[in-house]
């Protein structure tokens, strides 16, 4: 018979409430008792408005339809990310990283053929923006919602108000039987064997549990502080360690994308929500002060009202050496964080909880599979770090020392180094990804898109009229195909009966 566990989740940010929901769904019927405790005076980080398509899996697992959660969280659809100004190379000042679907497969193959010709020096202009459906849809403000039948299901993600998503998940968890305590942990008590025994709180409670989930944010109270798990910093690769966020008015119609625009000492995001636009600047505090960052963001985003408050955040970039140790799992910012250039925070949160639940059950609620889980999560963190780092390595900006430092003396993993060597030597990138078995983190399409979108090509040196003609014809056919498809999707804005404008979720 399975023992009935008492689980205590420390922290009520998005990570805590996601864990509470998924664990309650898996285990409340088995009589597990799940309690979430959060401090009344330590706020949640309050940012995190973008996502990857992984987040859809969460809502699907929880049987929560879009029509229920999206309006409550002022959510919008996200077709991908537009990167602007990361290079100054003519023709490569901007590119879109789409969430690709299987309808893109034939054009992805064509893209790879064209890229191969361009990498061999044929003088043709190859840019990823021409080849993927979501890119064309986004340019025309189309949502991934067909107006009628469409032959393929599109792959997409969401933007949402992080605070409202937390509130929504909290309500769901409480309905599912999760108990809720508002109190501040101040001492962690351990068993003689080193496991966590109980949390002593400010109001003199002693809360015992069999298993603890550390969702305490950057402070990582249980995993790093109580269990002494080392933190492995990524600062030797990634310079950014701070962010400032300022909202501005909603735009309608909006582009269903995250904008990631390079700035003098970092980059800024622009995220469309239905009630406001989220703006933020992720920067390096070695290169820029908080006040300067705030002013640069206000200027770039056109936020003239000085009374709109800015939210300044310090970021600790890196990961724990382990995410599951003894009777404790760290989830969310307490387990690690990579700057949100590819919006992977909640993806890592979800993967960690899913992996833990699956392996804890498989190991009959013992630590048997702890190492597998830790190795898998560490690999995911490191490979996401590599993909994010490539944005900086491939930049060619010279306007500030920051950009020179970003491609200067930085630590590069063997995996990324090998990818870059294969690319620059004209080798087969896909084969290399397979050899390293890393396509599950970023697929071949993403690697091709970033390298070509940032114009990482040798200089073109030959003409071939017949190949050039074939290239032009296939691009014209592709354009006609995308025009036909895009016409079948809803816009990010629709006229209501009064003729005013209304957002479509
Ligand atoms: C600038 C920035 C931008 C980001 N953008 C994205 C994005 O676009 N997409 C994405 O997926 N992710 C993003 N993230 C990450 C995302 O914000 C987090 O993964 C997510 O909000 C989860 O945070 P959390 O729950 O781990 O921590 P927090 O939100 O910090 O919550 C910590 C909780 O722990 C509690 N706590 C702390 N100490 C104690 C104590 N002593 N006793 C009791 N309770 C305690 C607090 O009260 C709080 O409830 C971003 C992060 C940053 C910093």
CSV table of N, CA, C and O in Angstrom, one decimal, residues 364-464:
chain,number,residue,atom,x,y,z
A,364,UNK,N,8.1,4.2,-6.9
A,364,UNK,CA,7.3,3.8,-5.7
A,364,UNK,C,7.5,4.8,-4.5
A,364,UNK,O,7.6,4.5,-3.4
A,365,UNK,N,7.5,6.1,-4.9
A,365,UNK,CA,7.6,7.2,-3.9
A,365,UNK,C,8.9,7.1,-3.1
A,365,UNK,O,8.9,7.4,-1.9
A,366,UNK,N,10.0,6.8,-3.8
A,366,UNK,CA,11.3,6.8,-3.1
A,366,UNK,C,12.2,7.7,-4.0
A,366,UNK,O,11.7,8.2,-5.0
A,367,UNK,N,13.4,7.8,-3.6
A,367,UNK,CA,14.4,8.7,-4.4
A,367,UNK,C,15.1,7.9,-5.4
A,367,UNK,O,16.1,8.4,-5.9
A,368,UNK,N,14.6,6.8,-5.8
A,368,UNK,CA,15.4,5.9,-6.7
A,368,UNK,C,15.8,6.6,-8.0
A,368,UNK,O,16.9,6.4,-8.5
A,369,UNK,N,14.9,7.4,-8.6
A,369,UNK,CA,15.2,8.0,-9.9
A,369,UNK,C,15.7,9.5,-9.8
A,369,UNK,O,15.6,10.2,-10.7
A,370,UNK,N,16.1,9.9,-8.6
A,370,UNK,CA,16.5,11.2,-8.3
A,370,UNK,C,17.6,11.7,-9.3
A,370,UNK,O,17.5,12.8,-9.9
A,371,UNK,N,18.6,10.8,-9.5
A,371,UNK,CA,19.7,11.2,-10.4
A,371,UNK,C,19.2,11.4,-11.8
A,371,UNK,O,19.7,12.4,-12.5
A,372,UNK,N,18.3,10.6,-12.3
A,372,UNK,CA,17.8,10.7,-13.7
A,372,UNK,C,17.2,12.1,-13.8
A,372,UNK,O,17.4,12.8,-14.8
A,373,UNK,N,16.3,12.4,-12.8
A,373,UNK,CA,15.6,13.7,-12.9
A,373,UNK,C,16.6,14.8,-12.9
A,373,UNK,O,16.6,15.7,-13.8
A,374,UNK,N,17.6,14.8,-12.0
A,374,UNK,CA,18.5,15.9,-11.9
A,374,UNK,C,19.4,16.0,-13.2
A,374,UNK,O,19.5,17.2,-13.7
A,375,UNK,N,19.8,14.9,-13.7
A,375,UNK,CA,20.6,15.0,-15.0
A,375,UNK,C,19.8,15.6,-16.1
A,375,UNK,O,20.3,16.4,-16.9
A,376,UNK,N,18.5,15.1,-16.2
A,376,UNK,CA,17.7,15.6,-17.3
A,376,UNK,C,17.4,17.1,-17.2
A,376,UNK,O,17.5,17.9,-18.2
A,377,UNK,N,17.2,17.6,-16.0
A,377,UNK,CA,16.9,19.0,-15.8
A,377,UNK,C,18.1,19.9,-16.0
A,377,UNK,O,18.1,20.9,-16.6
A,378,UNK,N,19.2,19.4,-15.5
A,378,UNK,CA,20.5,20.1,-15.7
A,378,UNK,C,20.8,20.2,-17.2
A,378,UNK,O,21.2,21.3,-17.7
A,379,UNK,N,20.6,19.2,-18.0
A,379,UNK,CA,20.9,19.2,-19.4
A,379,UNK,C,20.0,20.2,-20.1
A,379,UNK,O,20.4,21.0,-20.9
A,380,UNK,N,18.7,20.2,-19.7
A,380,UNK,CA,17.8,21.2,-20.3
A,380,UNK,C,18.2,22.6,-20.0
A,380,UNK,O,18.3,23.5,-20.9
A,381,UNK,N,18.6,22.9,-18.8
A,381,UNK,CA,19.1,24.3,-18.4
A,381,UNK,C,20.3,24.6,-19.3
A,381,UNK,O,20.4,25.7,-19.8
A,382,UNK,N,21.3,23.7,-19.3
A,382,UNK,CA,22.5,24.0,-20.0
A,382,UNK,C,22.3,24.3,-21.5
A,382,UNK,O,22.9,25.1,-22.1
A,383,UNK,N,21.4,23.5,-22.1
A,383,UNK,CA,21.2,23.6,-23.6
A,383,UNK,C,20.4,24.9,-23.9
A,383,UNK,O,20.6,25.5,-24.9
A,384,UNK,N,19.5,25.2,-23.0
A,384,UNK,CA,18.8,26.5,-23.2
A,384,UNK,C,19.8,27.7,-23.1
A,384,UNK,O,19.8,28.6,-23.8
A,385,UNK,N,20.6,27.6,-22.0
A,385,UNK,CA,21.7,28.6,-21.9
A,385,UNK,C,22.5,28.8,-23.2
A,385,UNK,O,22.7,29.9,-23.6
A,386,UNK,N,22.8,27.6,-23.8
A,386,UNK,CA,23.6,27.7,-25.0
A,386,UNK,C,22.9,28.4,-26.2
A,386,UNK,O,23.4,29.2,-26.9
A,387,UNK,N,21.6,28.1,-26.3
A,387,UNK,CA,20.8,28.7,-27.4
A,387,UNK,C,20.7,30.2,-27.1
A,387,UNK,O,20.8,31.0,-28.1
A,388,UNK,N,20.4,30.6,-25.9
A,388,UNK,CA,20.3,32.0,-25.5
A,388,UNK,C,21.7,32.7,-25.8
A,388,UNK,O,21.7,33.8,-26.4
A,389,UNK,N,22.8,32.0,-25.4
A,389,UNK,CA,24.1,32.6,-25.6
A,389,UNK,C,24.4,32.9,-27.1
A,389,UNK,O,25.0,33.9,-27.4
A,390,UNK,N,23.9,32.0,-28.0
A,390,UNK,CA,24.2,32.2,-29.4
A,390,UNK,C,23.7,33.6,-29.9
A,390,UNK,O,24.3,34.2,-30.8
A,391,UNK,N,22.6,34.1,-29.3
A,391,UNK,CA,22.1,35.4,-29.7
A,391,UNK,C,23.2,36.5,-29.5
A,391,UNK,O,23.3,37.4,-30.3
A,392,UNK,N,24.0,36.3,-28.4
A,392,UNK,CA,25.0,37.3,-28.1
A,392,UNK,C,26.3,37.1,-28.9
A,392,UNK,O,26.9,38.0,-29.3
A,393,UNK,N,26.6,35.8,-29.1
A,393,UNK,CA,27.8,35.5,-29.8
A,393,UNK,C,27.7,36.0,-31.3
A,393,UNK,O,28.7,36.4,-31.9
A,394,UNK,N,26.5,35.9,-31.8
A,394,UNK,CA,26.3,36.2,-33.3
A,394,UNK,C,26.1,37.7,-33.5
A,394,UNK,O,25.9,38.1,-34.6
A,395,UNK,N,26.0,38.5,-32.4
A,395,UNK,CA,25.8,39.9,-32.6
A,395,UNK,C,27.0,40.6,-33.2
A,395,UNK,O,28.2,40.1,-33.0
A,396,UNK,N,26.8,41.6,-34.0
A,396,UNK,CA,28.0,42.3,-34.5
A,396,UNK,C,28.0,43.8,-34.2
A,396,UNK,O,28.6,44.6,-34.8
A,397,UNK,N,27.2,44.2,-33.1
A,397,UNK,CA,27.1,45.6,-32.8
A,397,UNK,C,28.4,46.1,-32.2
A,397,UNK,O,29.1,45.4,-31.4
A,398,UNK,N,28.7,47.4,-32.4
A,398,UNK,CA,29.9,48.0,-31.9
A,398,UNK,C,29.6,49.3,-31.2
A,398,UNK,O,30.5,50.0,-30.9
A,399,UNK,N,28.3,49.5,-31.0
A,399,UNK,CA,28.0,50.8,-30.4
A,399,UNK,C,28.3,50.9,-28.9
A,399,UNK,O,28.5,52.1,-28.4
A,400,UNK,N,28.4,49.8,-28.2
A,400,UNK,CA,28.8,49.9,-26.8
A,400,UNK,C,29.8,48.8,-26.4
A,400,UNK,O,29.8,47.8,-27.1
A,401,UNK,N,30.5,49.0,-25.3
A,401,UNK,CA,31.4,48.0,-24.8
A,401,UNK,C,30.6,46.7,-24.5
A,401,UNK,O,31.1,45.6,-24.6
A,402,UNK,N,29.3,46.9,-24.0
A,402,UNK,CA,28.5,45.8,-23.6
A,402,UNK,C,28.5,44.7,-24.8
A,402,UNK,O,28.7,43.5,-24.6
A,403,UNK,N,28.2,45.2,-26.0
A,403,UNK,CA,28.0,44.2,-27.1
A,403,UNK,C,29.3,43.6,-27.5
A,403,UNK,O,29.4,42.4,-27.8
A,404,UNK,N,30.4,44.3,-27.3
A,404,UNK,CA,31.7,43.7,-27.6
A,404,UNK,C,32.0,42.7,-26.5
A,404,UNK,O,32.5,41.6,-26.8
A,405,UNK,N,31.7,43.0,-25.3
A,405,UNK,CA,31.9,42.0,-24.2
A,405,UNK,C,31.1,40.8,-24.4
A,405,UNK,O,31.5,39.7,-24.1
A,406,UNK,N,29.9,40.9,-24.9
A,406,UNK,CA,29.0,39.8,-25.1
A,406,UNK,C,29.6,38.7,-26.1
A,406,UNK,O,29.2,37.6,-26.0
A,407,UNK,N,30.4,39.2,-27.0
A,407,UNK,CA,31.0,38.2,-28.0
A,407,UNK,C,32.4,38.1,-27.7
A,407,UNK,O,33.2,37.5,-28.5
A,408,UNK,N,32.9,38.6,-26.5
A,408,UNK,CA,34.3,38.6,-26.2
A,408,UNK,C,34.7,37.3,-25.5
A,408,UNK,O,34.4,36.2,-25.9
A,409,UNK,N,35.3,37.5,-24.3
A,409,UNK,CA,35.8,36.4,-23.6
A,409,UNK,C,34.7,35.7,-22.7
A,409,UNK,O,34.7,35.9,-21.5
A,410,UNK,N,33.9,34.9,-23.4
A,410,UNK,CA,32.8,34.3,-22.6
A,410,UNK,C,33.0,32.8,-22.7
A,410,UNK,O,33.6,32.2,-23.6
A,411,UNK,N,32.5,32.1,-21.6
A,411,UNK,CA,32.6,30.6,-21.6
A,411,UNK,C,31.6,30.0,-22.6
A,411,UNK,O,30.4,30.4,-22.6
A,412,UNK,N,32.1,29.1,-23.4
A,412,UNK,CA,31.2,28.5,-24.4
A,412,UNK,C,31.3,27.0,-24.2
A,412,UNK,O,32.4,26.4,-24.2
A,413,UNK,N,30.2,26.3,-24.1
A,413,UNK,CA,30.2,24.8,-23.8
A,413,UNK,C,30.8,24.1,-25.1
A,413,UNK,O,30.7,24.6,-26.2
A,414,UNK,N,31.2,22.9,-24.8
A,414,UNK,CA,31.7,22.1,-26.0
A,414,UNK,C,30.6,21.8,-27.0
A,414,UNK,O,30.9,21.8,-28.2
A,415,UNK,N,29.4,21.7,-26.5
A,415,UNK,CA,28.3,21.4,-27.4
A,415,UNK,C,28.1,22.6,-28.3
A,415,UNK,O,28.0,22.4,-29.6
A,416,UNK,N,28.0,23.8,-27.8
A,416,UNK,CA,27.8,24.9,-28.6
A,416,UNK,C,29.0,25.2,-29.6
A,416,UNK,O,28.8,25.5,-30.7
A,417,UNK,N,30.1,25.0,-29.0
A,417,UNK,CA,31.3,25.2,-29.8
A,417,UNK,C,31.3,24.3,-31.1
A,417,UNK,O,31.6,24.7,-32.2
A,418,UNK,N,30.9,23.1,-30.8
A,418,UNK,CA,30.9,22.1,-31.9
A,418,UNK,C,29.8,22.5,-33.0
A,418,UNK,O,30.1,22.4,-34.2
A,419,UNK,N,28.7,23.0,-32.5
A,419,UNK,CA,27.6,23.4,-33.5
A,419,UNK,C,28.2,24.6,-34.3
A,419,UNK,O,28.0,24.6,-35.5
A,420,UNK,N,28.9,25.5,-33.7
A,420,UNK,CA,29.4,26.7,-34.4
A,420,UNK,C,30.5,26.3,-35.4
A,420,UNK,O,30.5,26.8,-36.5
A,421,UNK,N,31.3,25.3,-35.0
A,421,UNK,CA,32.3,24.9,-35.9
A,421,UNK,C,31.7,24.2,-37.2
A,421,UNK,O,32.1,24.5,-38.3
A,422,UNK,N,30.8,23.3,-36.9
A,422,UNK,CA,30.1,22.6,-38.0
A,422,UNK,C,29.5,23.6,-39.0
A,422,UNK,O,29.6,23.5,-40.2
A,423,UNK,N,28.8,24.6,-38.4
A,423,UNK,CA,28.2,25.6,-39.2
A,423,UNK,C,29.2,26.4,-40.1
A,423,UNK,O,29.0,26.6,-41.3
A,424,UNK,N,30.3,26.8,-39.4
A,424,UNK,CA,31.2,27.7,-40.2
A,424,UNK,C,32.0,26.9,-41.2
A,424,UNK,O,32.5,27.4,-42.2
A,425,UNK,N,32.1,25.6,-41.0
A,425,UNK,CA,32.9,24.8,-41.9
A,425,UNK,C,32.0,24.2,-43.0
A,425,UNK,O,32.4,23.3,-43.8
A,426,UNK,N,30.7,24.6,-43.0
A,426,UNK,CA,29.8,24.1,-44.1
A,426,UNK,C,29.3,22.7,-43.8
A,426,UNK,O,28.7,22.1,-44.7
A,427,UNK,N,29.4,22.2,-42.6
A,427,UNK,CA,29.0,20.8,-42.3
A,427,UNK,C,27.5,20.7,-42.1
A,427,UNK,O,26.7,21.7,-42.2
A,428,UNK,N,27.0,19.5,-41.8
A,428,UNK,CA,25.6,19.2,-41.7
A,428,UNK,C,25.1,19.5,-40.3
A,428,UNK,O,25.4,18.7,-39.4
A,429,UNK,N,24.4,20.5,-40.1
A,429,UNK,CA,24.0,20.9,-38.7
A,429,UNK,C,23.0,19.9,-38.1
A,429,UNK,O,23.1,19.6,-36.9
A,430,UNK,N,22.1,19.4,-39.0
A,430,UNK,CA,21.1,18.5,-38.5
A,430,UNK,C,21.8,17.2,-37.9
A,430,UNK,O,21.4,16.7,-36.9
A,431,UNK,N,22.8,16.8,-38.7
A,431,UNK,CA,23.5,15.6,-38.2
A,431,UNK,C,24.2,15.8,-36.9
A,431,UNK,O,24.2,15.0,-36.0
A,432,UNK,N,24.7,17.0,-36.7
A,432,UNK,CA,25.4,17.4,-35.5
A,432,UNK,C,24.4,17.4,-34.3
A,432,UNK,O,24.7,16.9,-33.2
A,433,UNK,N,23.2,17.9,-34.6
A,433,UNK,CA,22.2,18.0,-33.5
A,433,UNK,C,21.8,16.5,-33.1
A,433,UNK,O,21.6,16.2,-31.9
A,434,UNK,N,21.7,15.7,-34.1
A,434,UNK,CA,21.4,14.3,-33.9
A,434,UNK,C,22.5,13.6,-33.1
A,434,UNK,O,22.3,12.9,-32.1
A,435,UNK,N,23.8,13.9,-33.5
A,435,UNK,CA,24.9,13.3,-32.9
A,435,UNK,C,24.9,13.6,-31.4
A,435,UNK,O,25.1,12.8,-30.5
A,436,UNK,N,24.6,14.9,-31.1
A,436,UNK,CA,24.6,15.3,-29.7
A,436,UNK,C,23.3,15.0,-29.0
A,436,UNK,O,23.2,15.2,-27.8
A,437,UNK,N,22.3,14.5,-29.8
A,437,UNK,CA,21.0,14.2,-29.2
A,437,UNK,C,20.4,15.4,-28.4
A,437,UNK,O,20.0,15.2,-27.3
A,438,UNK,N,20.3,16.5,-29.1
A,438,UNK,CA,19.9,17.7,-28.3
A,438,UNK,C,18.7,18.4,-29.0
A,438,UNK,O,18.4,19.5,-28.6
A,439,UNK,N,18.1,17.8,-30.0
A,439,UNK,CA,17.0,18.4,-30.7
A,439,UNK,C,15.8,18.6,-29.8
A,439,UNK,O,14.9,19.4,-30.2
A,440,UNK,N,15.7,17.9,-28.7
A,440,UNK,CA,14.5,18.1,-27.9
A,440,UNK,C,14.5,19.4,-27.2
A,440,UNK,O,13.5,19.9,-26.7
A,441,UNK,N,15.7,20.0,-27.1
A,441,UNK,CA,15.8,21.4,-26.4
A,441,UNK,C,15.4,22.5,-27.4
A,441,UNK,O,14.6,23.3,-27.1
A,442,UNK,N,16.2,22.5,-28.5
A,442,UNK,CA,15.8,23.4,-29.6
A,442,UNK,C,16.0,22.6,-30.9
A,442,UNK,O,17.0,22.0,-31.1
A,443,UNK,N,14.9,22.5,-31.7
A,443,UNK,CA,15.0,21.7,-32.9
A,443,UNK,C,15.9,22.4,-33.9
A,443,UNK,O,16.2,23.5,-33.8
A,444,UNK,N,16.1,21.6,-35.0
A,444,UNK,CA,17.0,22.0,-36.1
A,444,UNK,C,16.5,23.4,-36.6
A,444,UNK,O,17.2,24.3,-37.0
A,445,UNK,N,15.1,23.5,-36.7
A,445,UNK,CA,14.6,24.7,-37.3
A,445,UNK,C,15.0,25.9,-36.5
A,445,UNK,O,15.4,26.9,-37.1
A,446,UNK,N,15.0,25.8,-35.2
A,446,UNK,CA,15.4,27.0,-34.3
A,446,UNK,C,16.9,27.4,-34.6
A,446,UNK,O,17.2,28.5,-34.6
A,447,UNK,N,17.7,26.4,-34.7
A,447,UNK,CA,19.1,26.6,-34.9
A,447,UNK,C,19.4,27.3,-36.3
A,447,UNK,O,20.1,28.2,-36.4
A,448,UNK,N,18.7,26.7,-37.3
A,448,UNK,CA,18.8,27.3,-38.6
A,448,UNK,C,18.3,28.8,-38.6
A,448,UNK,O,18.8,29.6,-39.2
A,449,UNK,N,17.1,29.0,-37.9
A,449,UNK,CA,16.5,30.3,-37.9
A,449,UNK,C,17.5,31.3,-37.3
A,449,UNK,O,17.7,32.4,-37.8
A,450,UNK,N,18.0,31.0,-36.1
A,450,UNK,CA,18.9,32.0,-35.5
A,450,UNK,C,20.1,32.3,-36.3
A,450,UNK,O,20.5,33.5,-36.5
A,451,UNK,N,20.8,31.2,-36.8
A,451,UNK,CA,22.0,31.5,-37.5
A,451,UNK,C,21.8,32.3,-38.8
A,451,UNK,O,22.6,33.2,-39.2
A,452,UNK,N,20.7,31.9,-39.6
A,452,UNK,CA,20.5,32.6,-40.8
A,452,UNK,C,19.8,34.0,-40.5
A,452,UNK,O,20.2,35.0,-41.2
A,453,UNK,N,19.0,34.0,-39.5
A,453,UNK,CA,18.3,35.3,-39.2
A,453,UNK,C,19.3,36.4,-38.7
A,453,UNK,O,19.1,37.6,-38.9
A,454,UNK,N,20.4,35.9,-38.1
A,454,UNK,CA,21.4,36.9,-37.7
A,454,UNK,C,22.5,37.0,-38.8
A,454,UNK,O,23.6,37.6,-38.5
A,455,UNK,N,22.3,36.4,-39.9
A,455,UNK,CA,23.2,36.6,-41.1
A,455,UNK,C,24.6,36.0,-40.9
A,455,UNK,O,25.6,36.5,-41.3
A,456,UNK,N,24.6,34.8,-40.2
A,456,UNK,CA,25.9,34.1,-40.0
A,456,UNK,C,26.2,33.3,-41.3
A,456,UNK,O,25.9,32.1,-41.3
A,457,UNK,N,26.7,33.9,-42.3
A,457,UNK,CA,27.0,33.3,-43.6
A,457,UNK,C,28.4,33.7,-44.0
A,457,UNK,O,28.9,34.8,-43.7
A,458,UNK,N,29.1,32.9,-44.8
A,458,UNK,CA,30.3,33.3,-45.4
A,458,UNK,C,29.9,34.4,-46.5
A,458,UNK,O,28.8,34.4,-46.9
A,459,UNK,N,30.9,35.2,-47.0
A,459,UNK,CA,30.5,36.2,-48.0
A,459,UNK,C,30.1,35.4,-49.3
A,459,UNK,O,30.8,34.4,-49.6
A,460,UNK,N,29.1,35.9,-50.0
A,460,UNK,CA,28.6,35.3,-51.2
A,460,UNK,C,29.7,35.6,-52.3
A,460,UNK,O,30.2,36.7,-52.4
A,461,UNK,N,30.0,34.6,-53.1
A,461,UNK,CA,31.1,34.9,-54.1
A,461,UNK,C,30.8,34.3,-55.5
A,461,UNK,O,31.6,34.4,-56.4
A,462,UNK,N,29.6,33.6,-55.7
A,462,UNK,CA,29.4,33.2,-57.1
A,462,UNK,C,28.0,33.3,-57.5
A,462,UNK,O,27.1,33.4,-56.7
A,463,UNK,N,27.8,33.4,-58.8
A,463,UNK,CA,26.4,33.5,-59.4
A,463,UNK,C,26.2,32.2,-60.2
A,463,UNK,O,27.1,31.6,-60.7
A,464,UNK,N,24.9,31.8,-60.2
A,464,UNK,CA,24.5,30.6,-61.1
A,464,UNK,C,23.1,30.9,-61.6
A,464,UNK,O,22.1,30.8,-60.8
